[in-house]
Coordinates of C-alpha atoms and ligand atoms in Angstrom, one line a residue:
M1 CA 29.9 16.4 15.1
A2 CA 33.4 15.2 17.1
G3 CA 35.6 12.7 15.9
F4 CA 35.8 9.2 17.4
D5 CA 38.8 7.5 18.8
R6 CA 37.3 3.8 17.3
L7 CA 34.5 3.3 15.1
Y8 CA 32.8 -0.4 15.1
L9 CA 30.9 -1.1 12.0
N10 CA 28.9 -4.0 11.2
A11 CA 28.2 -4.9 14.3
N12 CA 25.3 -6.7 16.1
L13 CA 25.0 -4.8 19.4
A14 CA 23.1 -6.4 22.2
T15 CA 22.8 -3.2 23.6
M16 CA 20.7 -4.6 27.4
A17 CA 19.0 -1.3 27.6
G18 CA 15.1 -1.1 27.2
S19 CA 13.5 -1.4 23.8
D20 CA 10.8 -4.0 22.5
A21 CA 13.6 -5.9 20.4
P22 CA 15.1 -9.1 21.9
Y23 CA 18.6 -8.1 23.8
G24 CA 17.7 -4.1 22.8
A25 CA 19.5 -5.7 19.8
I26 CA 20.6 -3.0 17.0
K27 CA 21.6 -5.8 13.6
D28 CA 24.1 -3.8 11.5
G29 CA 24.9 -1.4 14.4
A30 CA 27.9 1.1 14.5
L31 CA 29.2 2.0 17.9
G32 CA 31.2 5.3 18.5
V33 CA 34.0 5.4 21.4
T34 CA 35.5 8.4 22.5
D35 CA 38.1 9.1 25.6
G36 CA 37.0 5.6 26.8
R37 CA 32.8 5.9 26.2
I38 CA 30.3 5.1 24.2
S39 CA 29.9 8.3 22.0
W40 CA 27.6 7.5 19.5
I41 CA 25.6 4.3 19.2
G42 CA 23.0 2.8 16.3
P43 CA 22.1 1.5 13.3
A44 CA 24.7 2.3 11.0
E45 CA 22.3 3.9 7.9
A46 CA 22.2 6.4 10.8
L47 CA 25.1 7.2 10.9
P48 CA 26.2 10.3 9.1
G49 CA 28.0 10.0 6.1
I50 CA 31.9 11.5 6.8
A51 CA 31.7 9.3 10.5
D52 CA 34.1 7.0 9.2
E53 CA 36.8 9.4 8.1
L54 CA 36.3 11.1 11.5
A55 CA 37.2 8.3 13.0
T56 CA 41.1 7.3 14.4
E57 CA 40.3 4.0 13.9
V58 CA 37.8 1.6 12.1
M59 CA 37.0 -1.9 13.1
N60 CA 35.0 -4.2 10.8
L61 CA 33.1 -6.5 13.5
N62 CA 31.7 -8.8 10.0
N63 CA 28.3 -9.1 11.4
R64 CA 29.6 -10.3 15.5
W65 CA 28.0 -9.6 18.3
L66 CA 29.0 -7.2 20.5
T67 CA 27.1 -7.2 24.6
P68 CA 28.0 -5.1 27.4
G69 CA 31.5 -6.6 29.4
L70 CA 30.1 -8.9 31.4
I71 CA 30.1 -8.4 35.4
D72 CA 29.9 -11.1 38.0
C73 CA 28.5 -9.0 40.9
H74 CA 29.7 -11.7 43.9
T75 CA 32.6 -13.5 44.5
H76 CA 35.0 -14.8 47.1
I77 CA 38.2 -15.2 44.5
V78 CA 40.5 -13.7 47.0
F79 CA 41.7 -17.0 49.0
G80 CA 44.1 -18.5 50.4
G81 CA 44.7 -23.0 49.7
N82 CA 41.4 -25.3 48.3
R83 CA 39.1 -27.6 49.3
A84 CA 39.7 -30.1 46.5
D85 CA 40.4 -32.5 49.4
E86 CA 37.2 -32.0 51.0
F87 CA 35.3 -32.0 47.7
A88 CA 36.8 -36.1 47.0
E89 CA 35.5 -36.4 50.5
R90 CA 32.2 -35.8 50.0
L91 CA 32.3 -37.9 46.9
T92 CA 32.7 -40.7 49.5
G93 CA 30.3 -40.2 51.8
A94 CA 31.2 -37.2 53.7
S95 CA 29.0 -34.4 54.1
Y96 CA 29.6 -30.6 54.1
E97 CA 28.4 -30.2 57.5
E98 CA 30.7 -33.2 59.0
I99 CA 33.2 -31.5 57.0
A100 CA 32.2 -28.1 58.9
R101 CA 32.3 -29.7 62.1
R102 CA 35.4 -30.8 62.8
G103 CA 36.8 -27.8 61.6
G104 CA 37.0 -28.4 58.3
G105 CA 34.8 -26.0 55.5
I106 CA 35.0 -22.4 56.1
M107 CA 37.1 -22.2 58.9
S108 CA 39.9 -24.6 56.6
T109 CA 40.1 -21.5 53.9
V110 CA 40.5 -19.4 56.6
R111 CA 43.4 -20.3 58.2
Q112 CA 45.2 -21.1 54.2
T113 CA 44.0 -17.2 53.8
R114 CA 46.0 -16.2 57.1
K115 CA 49.1 -17.4 56.1
L116 CA 49.1 -15.7 52.8
D117 CA 50.7 -11.6 52.9
E118 CA 48.7 -9.6 50.5
E119 CA 51.2 -10.6 47.8
G120 CA 50.1 -14.4 48.6
L121 CA 46.6 -13.6 47.9
F122 CA 47.4 -11.4 44.7
E123 CA 49.1 -14.2 43.4
A124 CA 46.7 -16.9 44.3
A125 CA 43.9 -15.0 43.1
R126 CA 45.5 -13.8 39.4
P127 CA 44.8 -16.8 37.4
R128 CA 41.6 -17.3 38.7
V129 CA 40.9 -13.3 37.6
E130 CA 42.6 -13.9 34.3
G131 CA 40.0 -17.1 33.4
L132 CA 37.3 -14.5 34.1
I133 CA 39.1 -11.9 32.0
A134 CA 39.6 -14.3 29.0
E135 CA 35.5 -15.3 28.8
G136 CA 34.3 -11.5 28.3
V137 CA 34.1 -10.5 32.4
T138 CA 35.5 -6.8 31.9
T139 CA 34.5 -5.7 36.0
L140 CA 34.8 -8.2 39.3
E141 CA 32.8 -8.0 42.7
I142 CA 35.7 -9.3 45.6
K143 CA 34.5 -10.3 48.9
S144 CA 36.6 -10.8 51.6
G145 CA 35.9 -13.0 54.6
Y146 CA 38.1 -15.5 55.1
G147 CA 40.3 -13.5 57.1
L148 CA 38.2 -12.4 60.3
T149 CA 40.9 -10.8 61.7
S150 CA 41.5 -6.9 61.3
S151 CA 44.8 -7.4 59.4
S152 CA 43.9 -10.5 57.3
E153 CA 40.0 -9.1 56.3
I154 CA 42.2 -6.3 55.3
C155 CA 45.0 -8.1 53.9
M156 CA 42.3 -9.6 51.4
L157 CA 40.8 -6.4 50.4
K158 CA 44.2 -4.9 49.2
A159 CA 44.7 -8.2 47.3
A160 CA 41.1 -7.5 45.7
R161 CA 42.6 -3.4 45.0
R162 CA 45.0 -4.5 44.1
L163 CA 43.8 -7.2 40.7
G164 CA 41.9 -4.2 40.2
R165 CA 45.1 -2.4 39.4
G166 CA 47.2 -5.4 37.9
L167 CA 44.6 -6.6 35.7
P168 CA 42.6 -5.1 32.7
I169 CA 39.5 -5.1 35.0
R170 CA 37.6 -2.7 37.6
I171 CA 36.9 -4.3 41.0
E172 CA 34.1 -3.9 43.2
T173 CA 35.0 -4.5 47.0
S174 CA 32.6 -6.0 49.5
F175 CA 33.7 -6.3 53.2
L176 CA 32.0 -9.6 54.6
G177 CA 33.6 -9.9 58.2
A178 CA 30.5 -11.1 59.2
H179 CA 31.0 -14.4 56.8
A180 CA 31.6 -16.7 59.9
L181 CA 32.7 -17.1 63.5
P182 CA 36.5 -17.1 64.0
E183 CA 37.5 -20.2 66.4
E184 CA 38.9 -17.7 69.2
Y185 CA 35.8 -15.9 69.0
E186 CA 33.4 -19.5 69.5
G187 CA 30.7 -19.1 72.0
R188 CA 31.2 -15.4 71.8
A189 CA 29.1 -13.8 68.8
E190 CA 28.5 -10.8 70.0
A191 CA 31.6 -9.8 70.9
Y192 CA 32.8 -10.2 67.0
L193 CA 30.5 -8.2 66.1
D194 CA 31.3 -5.8 67.7
H195 CA 34.8 -5.9 67.2
I196 CA 33.4 -5.3 64.0
I197 CA 31.5 -2.7 64.7
E198 CA 33.4 -1.0 66.1
T199 CA 37.5 -2.0 64.8
M200 CA 37.6 -3.3 61.5
L201 CA 34.8 -1.9 59.6
P202 CA 36.0 2.2 60.7
T203 CA 39.1 1.2 59.9
I204 CA 38.2 -0.4 56.4
A205 CA 35.6 2.7 55.9
Q206 CA 38.3 4.9 56.9
E207 CA 40.8 3.1 54.5
G208 CA 38.6 3.2 51.5
L209 CA 38.7 -0.4 51.1
A210 CA 35.2 -1.0 50.9
D211 CA 32.6 -0.7 48.3
A212 CA 30.2 -2.2 49.8
V213 CA 29.3 -4.2 53.4
D214 CA 27.7 -7.6 53.0
A215 CA 26.9 -10.5 55.7
F216 CA 25.9 -14.0 55.8
L217 CA 22.6 -14.3 57.6
E218 CA 21.8 -18.0 58.5
N219 CA 21.0 -20.5 61.6
I220 CA 24.7 -21.3 60.7
A221 CA 26.1 -18.1 61.0
F222 CA 24.7 -15.0 61.8
D223 CA 21.1 -13.7 63.0
A224 CA 18.8 -10.6 62.1
D225 CA 19.5 -8.6 64.9
Q226 CA 23.4 -8.7 64.2
V227 CA 23.6 -8.1 60.9
R228 CA 20.8 -5.3 61.6
G229 CA 23.1 -3.7 64.2
L230 CA 25.8 -3.8 61.4
F231 CA 23.7 -2.3 58.9
E232 CA 23.3 0.5 61.1
A233 CA 26.8 0.7 61.4
A234 CA 27.4 1.0 57.2
K235 CA 25.0 3.5 56.8
S236 CA 26.4 5.8 59.3
L237 CA 29.5 5.3 57.5
G238 CA 27.8 6.0 53.9
L239 CA 28.4 2.3 52.8
P240 CA 26.2 0.5 51.0
V241 CA 24.6 -2.9 51.9
K242 CA 24.4 -6.1 50.9
L243 CA 23.1 -9.6 52.3
H244 CA 23.3 -13.5 51.6
A245 CA 19.6 -14.0 52.4
D246 CA 17.9 -17.2 52.5
Q247 CA 20.0 -19.6 51.1
L248 CA 19.2 -22.5 53.5
S249 CA 16.3 -21.0 55.1
N250 CA 13.9 -18.8 55.2
M251 CA 15.4 -16.3 58.1
Q252 CA 13.3 -13.2 56.1
G253 CA 16.9 -12.3 54.9
A254 CA 15.1 -10.4 51.8
A255 CA 13.2 -8.1 53.4
L256 CA 15.6 -7.5 56.2
A257 CA 17.8 -5.8 53.4
A258 CA 14.9 -4.5 51.5
E259 CA 14.4 -2.4 54.7
F260 CA 18.0 -1.3 55.1
G261 CA 17.7 -0.2 51.0
A262 CA 20.4 -3.0 49.9
L263 CA 21.8 -2.9 46.8
S264 CA 21.3 -6.8 46.0
A265 CA 20.1 -9.7 48.7
D266 CA 21.9 -12.3 47.0
H267 CA 21.3 -16.9 47.1
L268 CA 17.6 -16.5 48.1
E269 CA 16.2 -19.9 47.6
Y270 CA 14.3 -19.6 50.4
T271 CA 12.7 -16.1 50.1
D272 CA 8.4 -15.8 50.7
R273 CA 6.5 -13.9 48.7
K274 CA 7.0 -11.1 51.0
G275 CA 10.3 -11.0 51.0
V276 CA 10.5 -10.6 46.9
R277 CA 7.2 -7.6 47.6
S278 CA 10.0 -6.1 50.0
M279 CA 12.6 -6.4 47.8
A280 CA 10.3 -4.8 44.9
R281 CA 9.7 -1.5 47.0
A282 CA 12.7 -1.2 47.7
G283 CA 14.9 -2.1 44.4
T284 CA 17.1 -4.1 45.6
V285 CA 18.6 -6.8 43.1
A286 CA 18.0 -10.3 43.6
V287 CA 21.4 -12.3 42.6
L288 CA 21.4 -15.6 41.6
L289 CA 24.0 -18.2 43.1
P290 CA 23.1 -21.2 40.7
G291 CA 26.8 -22.8 41.1
A292 CA 26.3 -23.1 44.9
F293 CA 22.6 -24.8 44.6
Y294 CA 24.7 -27.0 42.4
T295 CA 27.3 -28.0 44.5
L296 CA 25.4 -28.3 47.8
G297 CA 22.5 -30.3 46.3
G298 CA 19.9 -28.1 46.8
K299 CA 16.3 -29.1 46.9
Q300 CA 14.3 -25.7 46.7
K301 CA 15.0 -22.5 44.1
P302 CA 14.8 -19.3 44.1
P303 CA 11.3 -17.5 43.7
V304 CA 12.4 -16.8 39.9
E305 CA 8.5 -16.7 38.8
L306 CA 7.8 -14.0 41.9
F307 CA 11.2 -11.9 40.9
R308 CA 9.3 -11.5 37.3
K309 CA 5.5 -11.1 38.8
E310 CA 6.8 -8.2 40.8
G311 CA 9.7 -6.8 38.7
V312 CA 12.5 -7.7 40.8
A313 CA 15.8 -7.5 38.3
M314 CA 17.7 -10.7 38.7
A315 CA 21.3 -10.6 38.2
I316 CA 23.4 -14.1 38.4
A317 CA 27.2 -14.4 39.3
S318 CA 29.7 -17.5 40.1
D319 CA 30.0 -16.3 43.9
S320 CA 33.4 -18.1 43.2
N321 CA 34.3 -19.1 46.2
P322 CA 36.5 -23.0 47.2
G323 CA 33.3 -24.9 49.5
S324 CA 30.4 -24.2 48.2
S325 CA 30.9 -22.6 45.1
P326 CA 33.9 -24.0 42.8
V327 CA 32.9 -22.2 39.7
L328 CA 35.9 -20.0 37.8
S329 CA 33.3 -19.3 34.6
L330 CA 30.7 -16.8 35.1
R331 CA 29.3 -18.1 31.3
L332 CA 28.4 -21.6 33.6
A333 CA 26.8 -19.9 36.1
M334 CA 24.8 -18.5 33.1
N335 CA 23.9 -21.6 31.6
M336 CA 23.3 -23.2 35.0
A337 CA 20.8 -20.2 35.9
C338 CA 18.8 -21.0 32.4
Q339 CA 19.2 -24.8 32.7
L340 CA 18.5 -24.9 36.9
F341 CA 16.5 -21.7 37.5
G342 CA 14.2 -21.6 34.5
L343 CA 15.4 -18.5 33.3
T344 CA 15.2 -17.1 29.4
A345 CA 18.3 -16.4 27.5
E346 CA 17.8 -13.0 27.6
E347 CA 17.0 -12.9 31.5
S348 CA 20.9 -14.4 31.5
L349 CA 22.6 -12.1 29.9
L350 CA 20.6 -9.1 31.4
G351 CA 21.5 -10.6 34.7
V352 CA 25.3 -10.5 34.1
T353 CA 25.1 -6.9 32.6
R354 CA 22.3 -4.5 33.4
H355 CA 21.3 -6.1 36.3
A356 CA 24.3 -7.3 37.6
S357 CA 26.2 -3.3 37.5
A358 CA 22.9 -2.5 39.3
A359 CA 23.5 -4.9 41.6
L360 CA 27.0 -3.1 42.4
G361 CA 25.6 0.7 42.6
L362 CA 27.4 1.3 39.0
G363 CA 23.4 1.6 37.0
S364 CA 24.5 4.6 35.6
E365 CA 28.2 3.6 34.6
L366 CA 27.8 0.2 33.0
G367 CA 26.0 -2.9 31.8
T368 CA 24.3 -1.4 28.7
L369 CA 25.0 0.2 25.3
E370 CA 24.3 3.5 25.4
V371 CA 25.7 6.9 24.9
G372 CA 28.5 8.1 28.0
K373 CA 28.8 5.0 29.7
A374 CA 31.6 3.4 29.7
A375 CA 33.0 1.6 26.6
D376 CA 33.7 -2.2 28.3
F377 CA 32.3 -5.1 25.6
A378 CA 33.0 -8.2 25.1
I379 CA 33.1 -9.0 21.1
W380 CA 31.8 -12.7 20.5
N381 CA 32.5 -15.5 17.9
I382 CA 28.5 -16.5 17.8
R383 CA 25.3 -16.1 15.1
D384 CA 22.8 -15.8 18.4
P385 CA 23.3 -14.3 22.1
A386 CA 21.1 -17.1 23.4
E387 CA 24.5 -19.1 22.3
L388 CA 26.4 -17.1 25.6
S389 CA 24.5 -19.1 28.0
Y390 CA 23.8 -22.6 25.6
W391 CA 27.5 -23.5 25.2
L392 CA 29.0 -25.5 28.4
G393 CA 32.6 -23.8 28.2
G394 CA 34.1 -23.1 25.0
N395 CA 36.4 -20.3 23.9
L396 CA 33.6 -18.1 21.8
L397 CA 35.3 -14.3 22.7
H398 CA 36.8 -12.5 20.1
D399 CA 37.8 -9.6 21.8
R400 CA 37.3 -7.6 25.0
V401 CA 37.2 -3.9 25.4
L402 CA 37.8 -2.2 28.7
A403 CA 37.6 1.5 28.8
G404 CA 37.7 1.8 25.1
L405 CA 41.0 -0.1 25.5
S406 CA 41.1 -4.1 23.4
D407 CA 42.8 -6.7 24.6
R408 CA 43.7 -8.0 20.9
R409 CA 46.0 -4.5 20.8
N410 CA 47.4 -4.7 24.2
Ligands
DI6_1 N1 28.0 -18.5 51.4 C1 28.0 -20.1 50.9 O1 27.7 -21.0 50.2 C2 29.6 -19.6 50.7 N2 29.6 -18.3 51.6 C3 28.4 -17.7 52.1 O2 28.7 -16.6 52.9 C4 30.4 -20.9 51.8 C5 32.1 -20.3 51.6 C6 33.0 -21.5 51.6 O3 32.3 -23.2 52.0 O4 33.9 -20.8 51.7
FE2 FE1 28.5 -15.6 48.7

């Protein structure tokens, strides 16, 4: 038996890997880390007698819970400015639509984002990302979509990549050029789509700036034919796709995403049975975004019971953005998924671990505690994993480990 760089003892392990125990739990467990990966996991009593002598360092967790590091698989966390002014206006009667119609809303964030360079966007996003890190997030997806010009979209994606180099967190990026129609293209949506497909996307793909391609399919954004064209272009460049689907109306977005073998379809409040079935067949993950539902005062909830029945994996994300989901806490989104959408506490934790890793196409690398996977963990001062969804806020994190490196030691 090879040695461990670190051996965790007296741990309660929520492996989130398939087993009959809730949370795939191993009580009084042990977990060994070698070269940034999990090299041993099981009940402490099954550990070979000399194991702790073979470990460079032994950590006694005193019965704390250790879970996979949390994964926020859908955010727009890189942007300029904020829209607290619009929030205040909405509180005194203005509607989201009214504000958007007179050039506020997404366009206001586009203007503020275009003013910043890569460094400026990095600095604007840094405290928000640090907040997620402090609550146990180890992997974060970040979308572009507030630049809407080649140079500004590239700037956003470079800032996102830089966050992954400058801070202890894994970053996955999605190119969301098809988020909104920029003012310069008013009335010329086709021309903007052509520009995305012919210029933006090939450049971004060539520079390796996007891990996936996303789009907003909605009657206020882009239609099915436009999204189809974009997805065909993405596929021909070898990039996986995902989709903002059926958020405000049933546009058959879930079925379209599934047709392209999308990693995920996201929002899904208006998805019907046919859409759910196509997702099940394609293995497309349902990413639920209760922060946007809450902020926009949604009336229709995503079809959670159908997802369960058809075996569609449900992930949960913050959708962190300055407009429809000013949510800077993934644990708050977990609570909302339980409270507003009726997920169980176990589904909630699966939604930010195993199923979130699948939504990013990283299921073989992250998301569960299993031998061979990356040693990304969160260690919690809790007695029951349900506490992670139960408390609103609060500092529950004892330590966070990324690729075997503990925050407490850095
Ligand atoms: N769906 C949303 O709810 C947000 N984007 C999207 O595709 C809105 C983003 C914003 O208001 O800034
Ligand atoms: Fe979104």
